[in-house]
mmCIF file of C-alpha atoms and ligand atoms in Angstrom:
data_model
loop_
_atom_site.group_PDB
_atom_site.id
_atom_site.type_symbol
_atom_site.label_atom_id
_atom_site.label_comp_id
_atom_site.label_asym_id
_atom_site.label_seq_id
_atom_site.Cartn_x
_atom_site.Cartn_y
_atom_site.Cartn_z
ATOM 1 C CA UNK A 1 -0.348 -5.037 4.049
ATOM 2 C CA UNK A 2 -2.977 -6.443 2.031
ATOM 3 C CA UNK A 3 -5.587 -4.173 -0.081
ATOM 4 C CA UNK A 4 -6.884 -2.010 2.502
ATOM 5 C CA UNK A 5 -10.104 -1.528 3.573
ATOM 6 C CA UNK A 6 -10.211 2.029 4.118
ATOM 7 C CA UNK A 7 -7.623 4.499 2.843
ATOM 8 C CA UNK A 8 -7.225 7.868 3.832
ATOM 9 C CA UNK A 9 -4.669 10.414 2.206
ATOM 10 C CA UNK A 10 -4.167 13.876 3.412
ATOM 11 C CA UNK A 11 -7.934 14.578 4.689
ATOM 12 C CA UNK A 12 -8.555 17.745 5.969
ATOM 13 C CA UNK A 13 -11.264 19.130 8.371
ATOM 14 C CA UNK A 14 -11.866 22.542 8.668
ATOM 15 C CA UNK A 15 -14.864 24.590 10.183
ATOM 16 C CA UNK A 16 -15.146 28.299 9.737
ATOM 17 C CA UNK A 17 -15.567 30.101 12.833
ATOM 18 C CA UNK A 18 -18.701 33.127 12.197
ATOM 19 C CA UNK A 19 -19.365 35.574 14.968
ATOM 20 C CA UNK A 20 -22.231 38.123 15.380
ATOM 21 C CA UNK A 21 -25.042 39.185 13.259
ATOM 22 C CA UNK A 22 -23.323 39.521 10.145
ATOM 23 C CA UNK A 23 -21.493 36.303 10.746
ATOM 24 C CA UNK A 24 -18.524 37.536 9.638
ATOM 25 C CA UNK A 25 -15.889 34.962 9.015
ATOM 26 C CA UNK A 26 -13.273 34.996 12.799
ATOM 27 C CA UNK A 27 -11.094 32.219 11.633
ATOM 28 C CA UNK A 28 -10.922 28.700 10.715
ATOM 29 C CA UNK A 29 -11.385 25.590 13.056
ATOM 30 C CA UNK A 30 -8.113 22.972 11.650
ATOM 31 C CA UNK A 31 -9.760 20.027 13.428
ATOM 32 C CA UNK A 32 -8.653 17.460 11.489
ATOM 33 C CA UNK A 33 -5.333 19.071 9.444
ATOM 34 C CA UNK A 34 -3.581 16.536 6.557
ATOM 35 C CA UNK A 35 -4.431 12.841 8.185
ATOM 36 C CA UNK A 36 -3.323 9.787 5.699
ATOM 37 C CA UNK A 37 -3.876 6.123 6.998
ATOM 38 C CA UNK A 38 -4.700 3.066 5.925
ATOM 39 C CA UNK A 39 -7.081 -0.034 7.603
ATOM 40 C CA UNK A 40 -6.257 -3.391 6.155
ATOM 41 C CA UNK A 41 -8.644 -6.704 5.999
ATOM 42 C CA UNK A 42 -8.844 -7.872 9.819
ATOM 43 C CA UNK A 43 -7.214 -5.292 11.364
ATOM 44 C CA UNK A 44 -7.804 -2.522 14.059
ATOM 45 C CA UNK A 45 -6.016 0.739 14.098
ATOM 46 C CA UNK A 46 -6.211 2.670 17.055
ATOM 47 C CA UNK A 47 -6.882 6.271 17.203
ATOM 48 C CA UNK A 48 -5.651 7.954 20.297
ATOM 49 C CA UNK A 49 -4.843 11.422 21.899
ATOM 50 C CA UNK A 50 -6.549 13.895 24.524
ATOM 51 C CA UNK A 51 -9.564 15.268 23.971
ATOM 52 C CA UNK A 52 -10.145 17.378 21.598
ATOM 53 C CA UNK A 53 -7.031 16.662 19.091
ATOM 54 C CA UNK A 54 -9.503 15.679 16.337
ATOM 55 C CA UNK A 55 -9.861 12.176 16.490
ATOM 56 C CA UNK A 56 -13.342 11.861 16.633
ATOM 57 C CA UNK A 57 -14.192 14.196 13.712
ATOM 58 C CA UNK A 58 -11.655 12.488 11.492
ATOM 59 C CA UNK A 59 -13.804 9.008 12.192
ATOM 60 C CA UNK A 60 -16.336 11.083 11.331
ATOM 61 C CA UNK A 61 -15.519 12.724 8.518
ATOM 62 C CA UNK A 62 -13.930 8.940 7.284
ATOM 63 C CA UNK A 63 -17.587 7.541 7.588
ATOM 64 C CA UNK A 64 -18.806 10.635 5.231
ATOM 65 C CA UNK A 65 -20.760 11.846 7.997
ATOM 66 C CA UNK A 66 -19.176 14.662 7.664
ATOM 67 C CA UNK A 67 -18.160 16.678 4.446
ATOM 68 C CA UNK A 68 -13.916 16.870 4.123
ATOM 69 C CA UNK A 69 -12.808 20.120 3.693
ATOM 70 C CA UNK A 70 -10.062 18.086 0.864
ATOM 71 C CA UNK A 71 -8.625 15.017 0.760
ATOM 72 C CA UNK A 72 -9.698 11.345 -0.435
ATOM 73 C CA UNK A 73 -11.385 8.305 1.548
ATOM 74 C CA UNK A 74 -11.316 5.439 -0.712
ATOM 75 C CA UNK A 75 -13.375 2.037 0.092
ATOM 76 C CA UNK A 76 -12.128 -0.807 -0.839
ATOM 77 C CA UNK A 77 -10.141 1.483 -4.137
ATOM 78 C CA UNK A 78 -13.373 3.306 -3.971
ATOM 79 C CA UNK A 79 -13.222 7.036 -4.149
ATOM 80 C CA UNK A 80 -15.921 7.871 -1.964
ATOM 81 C CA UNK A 81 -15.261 11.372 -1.329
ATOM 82 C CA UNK A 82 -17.216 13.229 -3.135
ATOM 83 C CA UNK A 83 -20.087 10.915 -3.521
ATOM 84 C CA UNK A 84 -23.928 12.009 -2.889
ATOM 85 C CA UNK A 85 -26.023 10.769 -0.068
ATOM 86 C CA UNK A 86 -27.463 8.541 -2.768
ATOM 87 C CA UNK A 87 -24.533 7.439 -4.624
ATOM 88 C CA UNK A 88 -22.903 6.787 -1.296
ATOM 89 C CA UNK A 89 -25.677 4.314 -0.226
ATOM 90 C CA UNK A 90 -24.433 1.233 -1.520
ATOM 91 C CA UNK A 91 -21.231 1.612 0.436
ATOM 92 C CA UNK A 92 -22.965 2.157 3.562
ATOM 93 C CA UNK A 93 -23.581 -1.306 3.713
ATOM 94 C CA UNK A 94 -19.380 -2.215 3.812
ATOM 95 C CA UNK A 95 -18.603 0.857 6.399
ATOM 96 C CA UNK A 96 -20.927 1.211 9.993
ATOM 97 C CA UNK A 97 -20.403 3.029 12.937
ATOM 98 C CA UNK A 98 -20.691 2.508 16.774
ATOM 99 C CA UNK A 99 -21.087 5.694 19.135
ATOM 100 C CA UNK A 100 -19.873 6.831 22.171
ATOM 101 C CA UNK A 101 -23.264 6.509 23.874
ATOM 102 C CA UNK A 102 -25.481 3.741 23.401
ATOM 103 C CA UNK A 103 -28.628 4.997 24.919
ATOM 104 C CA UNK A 104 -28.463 8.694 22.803
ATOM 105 C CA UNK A 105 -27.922 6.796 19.155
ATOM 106 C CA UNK A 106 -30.452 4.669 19.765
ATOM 107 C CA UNK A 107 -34.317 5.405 18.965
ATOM 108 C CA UNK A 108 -36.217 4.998 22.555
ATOM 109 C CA UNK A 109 -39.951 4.721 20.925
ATOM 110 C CA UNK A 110 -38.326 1.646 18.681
ATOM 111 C CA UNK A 111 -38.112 -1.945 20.072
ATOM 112 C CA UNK A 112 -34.781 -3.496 19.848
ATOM 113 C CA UNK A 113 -35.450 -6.232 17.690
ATOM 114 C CA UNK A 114 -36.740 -3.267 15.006
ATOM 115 C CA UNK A 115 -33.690 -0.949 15.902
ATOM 116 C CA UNK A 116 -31.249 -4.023 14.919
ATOM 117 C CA UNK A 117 -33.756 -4.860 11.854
ATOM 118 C CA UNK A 118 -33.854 -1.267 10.786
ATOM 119 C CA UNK A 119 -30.995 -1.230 8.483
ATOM 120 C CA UNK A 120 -32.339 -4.269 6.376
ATOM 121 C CA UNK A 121 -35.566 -2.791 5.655
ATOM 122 C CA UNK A 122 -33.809 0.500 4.391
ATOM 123 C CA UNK A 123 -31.391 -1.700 2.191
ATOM 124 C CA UNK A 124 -34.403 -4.145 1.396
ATOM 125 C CA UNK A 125 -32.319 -6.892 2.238
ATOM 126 C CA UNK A 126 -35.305 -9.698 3.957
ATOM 127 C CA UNK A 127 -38.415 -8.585 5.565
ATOM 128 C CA UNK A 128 -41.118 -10.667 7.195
ATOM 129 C CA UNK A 129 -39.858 -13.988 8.927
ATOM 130 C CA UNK A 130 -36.522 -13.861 7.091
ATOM 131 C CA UNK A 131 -35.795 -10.762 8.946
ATOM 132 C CA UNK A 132 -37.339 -11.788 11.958
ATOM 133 C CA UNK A 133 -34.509 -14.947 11.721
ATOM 134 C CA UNK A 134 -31.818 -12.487 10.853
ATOM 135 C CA UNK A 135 -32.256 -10.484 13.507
ATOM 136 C CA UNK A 136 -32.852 -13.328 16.152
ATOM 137 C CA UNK A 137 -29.236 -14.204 15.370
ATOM 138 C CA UNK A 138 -27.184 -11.463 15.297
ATOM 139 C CA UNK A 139 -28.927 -11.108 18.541
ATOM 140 C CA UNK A 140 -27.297 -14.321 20.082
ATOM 141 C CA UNK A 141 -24.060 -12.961 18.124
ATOM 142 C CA UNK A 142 -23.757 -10.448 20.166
ATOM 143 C CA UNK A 143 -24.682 -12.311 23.567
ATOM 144 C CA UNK A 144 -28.412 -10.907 23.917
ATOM 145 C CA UNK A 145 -31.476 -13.307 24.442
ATOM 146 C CA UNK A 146 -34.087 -13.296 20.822
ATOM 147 C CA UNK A 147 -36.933 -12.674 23.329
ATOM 148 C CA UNK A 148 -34.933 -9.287 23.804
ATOM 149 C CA UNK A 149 -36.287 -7.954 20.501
ATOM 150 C CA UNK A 150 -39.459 -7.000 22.366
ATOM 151 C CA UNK A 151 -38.219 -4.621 24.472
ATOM 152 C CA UNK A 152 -37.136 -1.084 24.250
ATOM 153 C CA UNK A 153 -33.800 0.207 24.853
ATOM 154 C CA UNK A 154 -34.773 1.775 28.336
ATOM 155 C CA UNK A 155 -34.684 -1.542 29.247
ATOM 156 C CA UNK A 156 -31.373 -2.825 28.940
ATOM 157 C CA UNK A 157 -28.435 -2.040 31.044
ATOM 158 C CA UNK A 158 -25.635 -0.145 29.207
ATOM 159 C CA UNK A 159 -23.898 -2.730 28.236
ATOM 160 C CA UNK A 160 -26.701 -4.590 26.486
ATOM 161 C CA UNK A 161 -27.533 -1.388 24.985
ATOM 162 C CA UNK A 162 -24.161 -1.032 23.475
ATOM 163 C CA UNK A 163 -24.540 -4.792 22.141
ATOM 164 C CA UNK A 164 -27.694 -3.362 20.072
ATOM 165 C CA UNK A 165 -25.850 -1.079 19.069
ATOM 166 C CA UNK A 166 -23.052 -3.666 18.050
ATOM 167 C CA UNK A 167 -25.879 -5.864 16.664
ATOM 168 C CA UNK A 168 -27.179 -3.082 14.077
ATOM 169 C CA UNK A 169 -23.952 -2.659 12.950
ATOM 170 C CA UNK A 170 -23.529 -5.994 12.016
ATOM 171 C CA UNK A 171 -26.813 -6.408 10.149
ATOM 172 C CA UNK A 172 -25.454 -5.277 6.769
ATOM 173 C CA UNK A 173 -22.354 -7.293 7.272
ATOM 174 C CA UNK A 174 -19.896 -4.640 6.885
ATOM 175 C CA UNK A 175 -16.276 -5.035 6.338
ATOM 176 C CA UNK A 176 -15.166 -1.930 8.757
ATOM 177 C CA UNK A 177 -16.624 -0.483 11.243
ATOM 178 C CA UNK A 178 -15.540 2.898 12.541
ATOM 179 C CA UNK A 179 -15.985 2.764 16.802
ATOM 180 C CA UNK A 180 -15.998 6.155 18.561
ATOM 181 C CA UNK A 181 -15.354 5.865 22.081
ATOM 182 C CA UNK A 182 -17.646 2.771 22.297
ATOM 183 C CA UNK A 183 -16.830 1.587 25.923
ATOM 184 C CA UNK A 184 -15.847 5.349 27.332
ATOM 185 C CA UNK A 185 -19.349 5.316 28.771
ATOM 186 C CA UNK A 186 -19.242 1.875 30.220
ATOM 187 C CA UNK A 187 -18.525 0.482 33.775
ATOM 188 C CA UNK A 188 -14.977 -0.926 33.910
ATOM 189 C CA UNK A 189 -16.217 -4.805 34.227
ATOM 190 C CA UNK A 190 -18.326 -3.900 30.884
ATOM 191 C CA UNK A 191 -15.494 -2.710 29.014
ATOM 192 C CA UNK A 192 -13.632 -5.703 28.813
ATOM 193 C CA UNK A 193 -16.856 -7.573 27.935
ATOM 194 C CA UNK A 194 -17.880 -5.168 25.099
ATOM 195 C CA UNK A 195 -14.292 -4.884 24.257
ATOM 196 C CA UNK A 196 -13.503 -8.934 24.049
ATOM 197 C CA UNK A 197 -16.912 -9.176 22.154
ATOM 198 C CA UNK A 198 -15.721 -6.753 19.277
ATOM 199 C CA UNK A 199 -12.793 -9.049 19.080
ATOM 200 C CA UNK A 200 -14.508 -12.179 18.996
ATOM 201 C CA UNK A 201 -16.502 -11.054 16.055
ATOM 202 C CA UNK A 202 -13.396 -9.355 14.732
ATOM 203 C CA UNK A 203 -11.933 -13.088 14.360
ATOM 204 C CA UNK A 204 -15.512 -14.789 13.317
ATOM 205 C CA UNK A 205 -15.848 -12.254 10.724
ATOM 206 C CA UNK A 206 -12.893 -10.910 9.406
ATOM 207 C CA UNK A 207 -14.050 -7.451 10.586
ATOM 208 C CA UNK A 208 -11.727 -4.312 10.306
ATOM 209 C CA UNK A 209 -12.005 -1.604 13.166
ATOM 210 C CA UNK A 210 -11.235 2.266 13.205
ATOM 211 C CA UNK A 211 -11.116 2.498 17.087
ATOM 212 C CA UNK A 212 -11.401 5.876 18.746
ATOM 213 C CA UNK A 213 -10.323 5.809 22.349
ATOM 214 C CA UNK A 214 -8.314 7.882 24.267
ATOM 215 C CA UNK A 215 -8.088 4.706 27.423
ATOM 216 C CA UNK A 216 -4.667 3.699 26.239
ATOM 217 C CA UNK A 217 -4.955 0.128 28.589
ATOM 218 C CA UNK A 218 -8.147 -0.377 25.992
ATOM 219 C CA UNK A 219 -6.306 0.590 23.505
ATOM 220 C CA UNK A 220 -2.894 -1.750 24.185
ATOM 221 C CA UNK A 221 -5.751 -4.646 24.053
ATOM 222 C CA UNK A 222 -7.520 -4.341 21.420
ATOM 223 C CA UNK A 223 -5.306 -2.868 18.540
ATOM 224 C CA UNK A 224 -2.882 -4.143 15.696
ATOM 225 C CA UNK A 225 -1.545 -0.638 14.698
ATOM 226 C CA UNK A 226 -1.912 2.593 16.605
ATOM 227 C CA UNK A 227 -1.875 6.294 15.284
ATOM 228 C CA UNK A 228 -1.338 9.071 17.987
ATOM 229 C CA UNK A 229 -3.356 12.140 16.906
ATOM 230 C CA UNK A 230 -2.195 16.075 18.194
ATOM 231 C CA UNK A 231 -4.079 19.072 16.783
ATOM 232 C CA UNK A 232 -5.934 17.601 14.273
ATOM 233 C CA UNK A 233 -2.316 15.545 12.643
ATOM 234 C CA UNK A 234 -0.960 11.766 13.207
ATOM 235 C CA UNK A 235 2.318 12.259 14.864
ATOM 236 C CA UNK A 236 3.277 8.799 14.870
ATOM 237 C CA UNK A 237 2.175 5.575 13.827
ATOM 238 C CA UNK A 238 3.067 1.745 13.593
ATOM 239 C CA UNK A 239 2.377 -1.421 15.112
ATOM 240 C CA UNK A 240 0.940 -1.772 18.721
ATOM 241 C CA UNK A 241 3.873 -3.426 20.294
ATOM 242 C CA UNK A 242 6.676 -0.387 18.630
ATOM 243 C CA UNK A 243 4.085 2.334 19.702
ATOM 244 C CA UNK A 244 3.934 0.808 23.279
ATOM 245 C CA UNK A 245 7.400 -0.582 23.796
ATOM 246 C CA UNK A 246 9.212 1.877 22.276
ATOM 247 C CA UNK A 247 7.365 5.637 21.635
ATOM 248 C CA UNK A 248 9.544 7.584 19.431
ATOM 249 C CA UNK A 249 7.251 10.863 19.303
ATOM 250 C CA UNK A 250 7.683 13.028 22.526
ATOM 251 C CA UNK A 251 4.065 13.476 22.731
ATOM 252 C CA UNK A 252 3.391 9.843 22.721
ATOM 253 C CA UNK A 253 5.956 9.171 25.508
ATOM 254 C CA UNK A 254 3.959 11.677 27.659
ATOM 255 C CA UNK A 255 0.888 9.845 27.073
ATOM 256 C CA UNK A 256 2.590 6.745 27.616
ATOM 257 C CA UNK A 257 4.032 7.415 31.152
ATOM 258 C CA UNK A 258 0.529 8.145 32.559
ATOM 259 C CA UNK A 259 -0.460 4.808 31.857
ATOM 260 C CA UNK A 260 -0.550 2.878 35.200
ATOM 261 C CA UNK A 261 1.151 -0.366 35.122
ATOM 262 C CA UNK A 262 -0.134 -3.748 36.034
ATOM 263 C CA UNK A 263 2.570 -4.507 38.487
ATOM 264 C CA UNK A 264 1.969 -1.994 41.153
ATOM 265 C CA UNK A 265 6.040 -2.071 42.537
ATOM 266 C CA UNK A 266 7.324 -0.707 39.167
ATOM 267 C CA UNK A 267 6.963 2.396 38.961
ATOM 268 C CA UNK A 268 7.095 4.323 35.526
ATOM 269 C CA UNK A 269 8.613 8.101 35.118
ATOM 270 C CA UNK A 270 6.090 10.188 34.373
ATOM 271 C CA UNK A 271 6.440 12.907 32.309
ATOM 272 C CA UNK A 272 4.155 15.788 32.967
ATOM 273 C CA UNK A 273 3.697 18.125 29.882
ATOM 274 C CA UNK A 274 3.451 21.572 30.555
ATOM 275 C CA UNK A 275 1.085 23.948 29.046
ATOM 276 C CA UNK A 276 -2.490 23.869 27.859
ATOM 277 C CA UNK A 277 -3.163 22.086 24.650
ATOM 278 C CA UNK A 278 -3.036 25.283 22.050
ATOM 279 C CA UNK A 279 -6.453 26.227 20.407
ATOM 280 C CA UNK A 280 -6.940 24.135 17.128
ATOM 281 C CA UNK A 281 -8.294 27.678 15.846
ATOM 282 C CA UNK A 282 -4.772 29.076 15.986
ATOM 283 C CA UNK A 283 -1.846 26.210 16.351
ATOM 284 C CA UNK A 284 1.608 26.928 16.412
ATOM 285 C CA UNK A 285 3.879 27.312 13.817
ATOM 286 C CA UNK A 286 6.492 24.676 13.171
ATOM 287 C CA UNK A 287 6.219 21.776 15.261
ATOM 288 C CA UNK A 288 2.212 22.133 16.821
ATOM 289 C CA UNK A 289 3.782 20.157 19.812
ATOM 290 C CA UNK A 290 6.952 22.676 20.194
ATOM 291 C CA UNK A 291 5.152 24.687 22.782
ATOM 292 C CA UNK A 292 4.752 22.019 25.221
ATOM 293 C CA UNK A 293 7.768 19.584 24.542
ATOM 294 C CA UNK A 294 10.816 18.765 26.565
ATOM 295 C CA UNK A 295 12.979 18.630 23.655
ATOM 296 C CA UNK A 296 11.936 21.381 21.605
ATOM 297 C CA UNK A 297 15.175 23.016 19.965
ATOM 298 C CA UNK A 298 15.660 25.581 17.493
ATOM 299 C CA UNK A 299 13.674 24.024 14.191
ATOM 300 C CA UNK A 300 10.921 23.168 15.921
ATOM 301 C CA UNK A 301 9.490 26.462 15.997
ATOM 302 C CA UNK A 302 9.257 27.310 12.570
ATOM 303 C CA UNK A 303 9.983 24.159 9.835
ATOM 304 C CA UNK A 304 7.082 21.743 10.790
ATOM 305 C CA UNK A 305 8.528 17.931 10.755
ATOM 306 C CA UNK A 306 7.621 15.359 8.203
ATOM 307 C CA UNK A 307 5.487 12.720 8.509
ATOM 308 C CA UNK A 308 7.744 9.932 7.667
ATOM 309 C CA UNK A 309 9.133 6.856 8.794
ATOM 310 C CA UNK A 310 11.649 7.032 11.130
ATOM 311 C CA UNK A 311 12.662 3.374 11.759
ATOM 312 C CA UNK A 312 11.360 0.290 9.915
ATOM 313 C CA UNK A 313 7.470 0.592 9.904
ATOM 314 C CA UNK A 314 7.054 3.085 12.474
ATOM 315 C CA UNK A 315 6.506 6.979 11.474
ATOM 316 C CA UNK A 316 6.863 9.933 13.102
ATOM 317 C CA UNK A 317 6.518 14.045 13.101
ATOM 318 C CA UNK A 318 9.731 14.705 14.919
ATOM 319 C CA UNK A 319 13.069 16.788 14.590
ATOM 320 C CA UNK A 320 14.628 14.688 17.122
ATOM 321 C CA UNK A 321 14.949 11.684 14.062
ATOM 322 C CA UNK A 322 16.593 14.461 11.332
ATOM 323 C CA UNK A 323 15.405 18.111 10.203
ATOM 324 C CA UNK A 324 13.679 17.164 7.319
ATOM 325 C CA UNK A 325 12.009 20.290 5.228
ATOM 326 C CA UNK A 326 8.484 19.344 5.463
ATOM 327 C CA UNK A 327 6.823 19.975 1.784
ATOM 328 C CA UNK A 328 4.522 22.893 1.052
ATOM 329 C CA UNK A 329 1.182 22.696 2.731
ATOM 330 C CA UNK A 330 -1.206 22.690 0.174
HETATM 331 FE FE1 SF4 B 401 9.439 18.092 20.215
HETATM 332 FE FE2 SF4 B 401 10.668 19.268 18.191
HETATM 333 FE FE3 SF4 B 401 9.989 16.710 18.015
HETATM 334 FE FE4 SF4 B 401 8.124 18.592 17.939
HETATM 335 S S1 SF4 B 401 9.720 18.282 16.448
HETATM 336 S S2 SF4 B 401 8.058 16.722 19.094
HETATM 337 S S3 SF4 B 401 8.953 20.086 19.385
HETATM 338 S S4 SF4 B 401 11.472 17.631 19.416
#
């Protein structure tokens, strides 16, 4: 892998919990619980699992909207971790972010050509007619008409209005940017436009993508690498084509049989999993998937699996692949 991008090692999110008047401490939130990854030049990685496993608040927390609890996020070799809103300003320009819902992130009072313009004027970058220009093309970049500027975001369909979206995050010419959920709120035809746009400019651009998603057909289409996230850890991670043709993690296998298949006379065994997901507030011991896996045997309950990889460039959390004393948890 060339120098990545983004690197993540052992990032933890944690929220404490308060209750009542006093608010006095109830216990701890692990939403995001010892995550490493890396993002190289070019490439997407894929972040998938139900709702609720943490995904989103690790993009988060990655983009520094959100303080880590411990852990590093370098840019580009750059410890950003720790850095002020200030100090941290010249590195906004090489990370952006596209939300889950276009119309929500984006200001309604603002026209659309001063919504995509915004983040020039805050870097001082161009004003005036140079801006005007710069704007007018990452407009066309992104397939919407210049004389679109005028108009305010109640005006586009939500497509378009995910294409601003797309559009501002260009406009500093970043060299990741982090997408939550950016087509979950889409029609299904406008998906695969949004979705074949990002990867257009991906190619144009050199671009490198944190996806968020939990539509694994989105998912098989747009990624390079794909980490599977469970209460708040990756249990496995490697290349699309291992993760799809050939899940090693139990949990990803479940995920995997839901997925319809194109050919409607092959039929894939689904494998329900039993069980609620457990509260993030108080996972299990051991494995945090033990409680609703087929497999589970004796270890699993109490010696929580490595991280590690389990066959050449594909890692897993999994007793099945060797008991493996996990180290301390620090
Ligand atoms: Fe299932 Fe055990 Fe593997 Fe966890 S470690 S996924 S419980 S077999």
């Amino acid at each position: 892998m060339n120098a990545p991008v983004l690197e993540v090692s052992a990032l933890k999110k944690h929220f404490p919990v308060r209750k009542g008047l006093l608010r006095r401490s109830a216990g701890t939130v692990f939403a995001v619980d010892g995550v490493t990854f890396k993002v190289a030049p070019g490439e997407t990685l894929s972040l998938v699992g139900e709702s609720g496993c943490g995904k989103s608040t690790l993009a988060r927390t990655a983009m520094r909207l959100i303080e880590p609890t411990s852990g590093t996020i370098r840019l580009e070799g750059h410890d950003v971790t720790r850095l002020s809103r200030r100090e941290m300003q010249p590195f906004r320009r090489e990370l952006q972010m596209i939300f889950q819902d276009p119309f929500s992130s984006l200001n309604p009072r603002m026209k659309a050509g001063d919504i995509v313009g915004e983040p020039l004027k805050v870097h001082g970058l161009s004003g005036g007619n140079e801006k005007h220009a710069r704007v007018a093309e990452l407009f066309a970049q992104v397939g919407l008409r210049p004389a679109q500027m005028q108009s305010f975001p109640h005006e586009f369909s939500g497509g378009q209005r995910q294409r601003i979206s797309i559009a501002r995050a260009l406009a500093l010419s970043p060299k990741l940017i982090i997408a939550d959920e950016p087509v979950s709120a889409l029609d299904v035809s406008i998906q695969a436009q949004v979705i074949n746009l990002l990867m257009d400019l991906q190619q144009q651009r050199g671009l490198s993508y944190l996806f968020v998603a939990h539509d694994l057909a989105v998912v098989e289409h747009i990624s390079h690498r794909v980490a599977v996230m469970y209460l708040g850890k990756i249990v496995e991670q490697a290349e699309k084509r291992k993760v799809f043709g050939n899940p090693l993690h139990p949990y990803t296998q479940a995920l995997l049989s839901a997925v319809p298949l194109p050919n409607p006379r092959v039929k894939r065994q689904k494998r329900i999993l039993q069980g609620d997901v457990p509260s993030p507030m108080n996972p299990p011991p051991g494995c945090p998937f033990h409680t609703r896996c087929p497999h589970a045997f004796e270890p699993c309950k109490s010696v929580v699996p490595a991280f590690r990889a389990v066959a050449p460039g594909h890692e897993a959390a999994c007793h099945l692949y060797g008991v493996v004393q996990a180290p301390p948890q620090t």
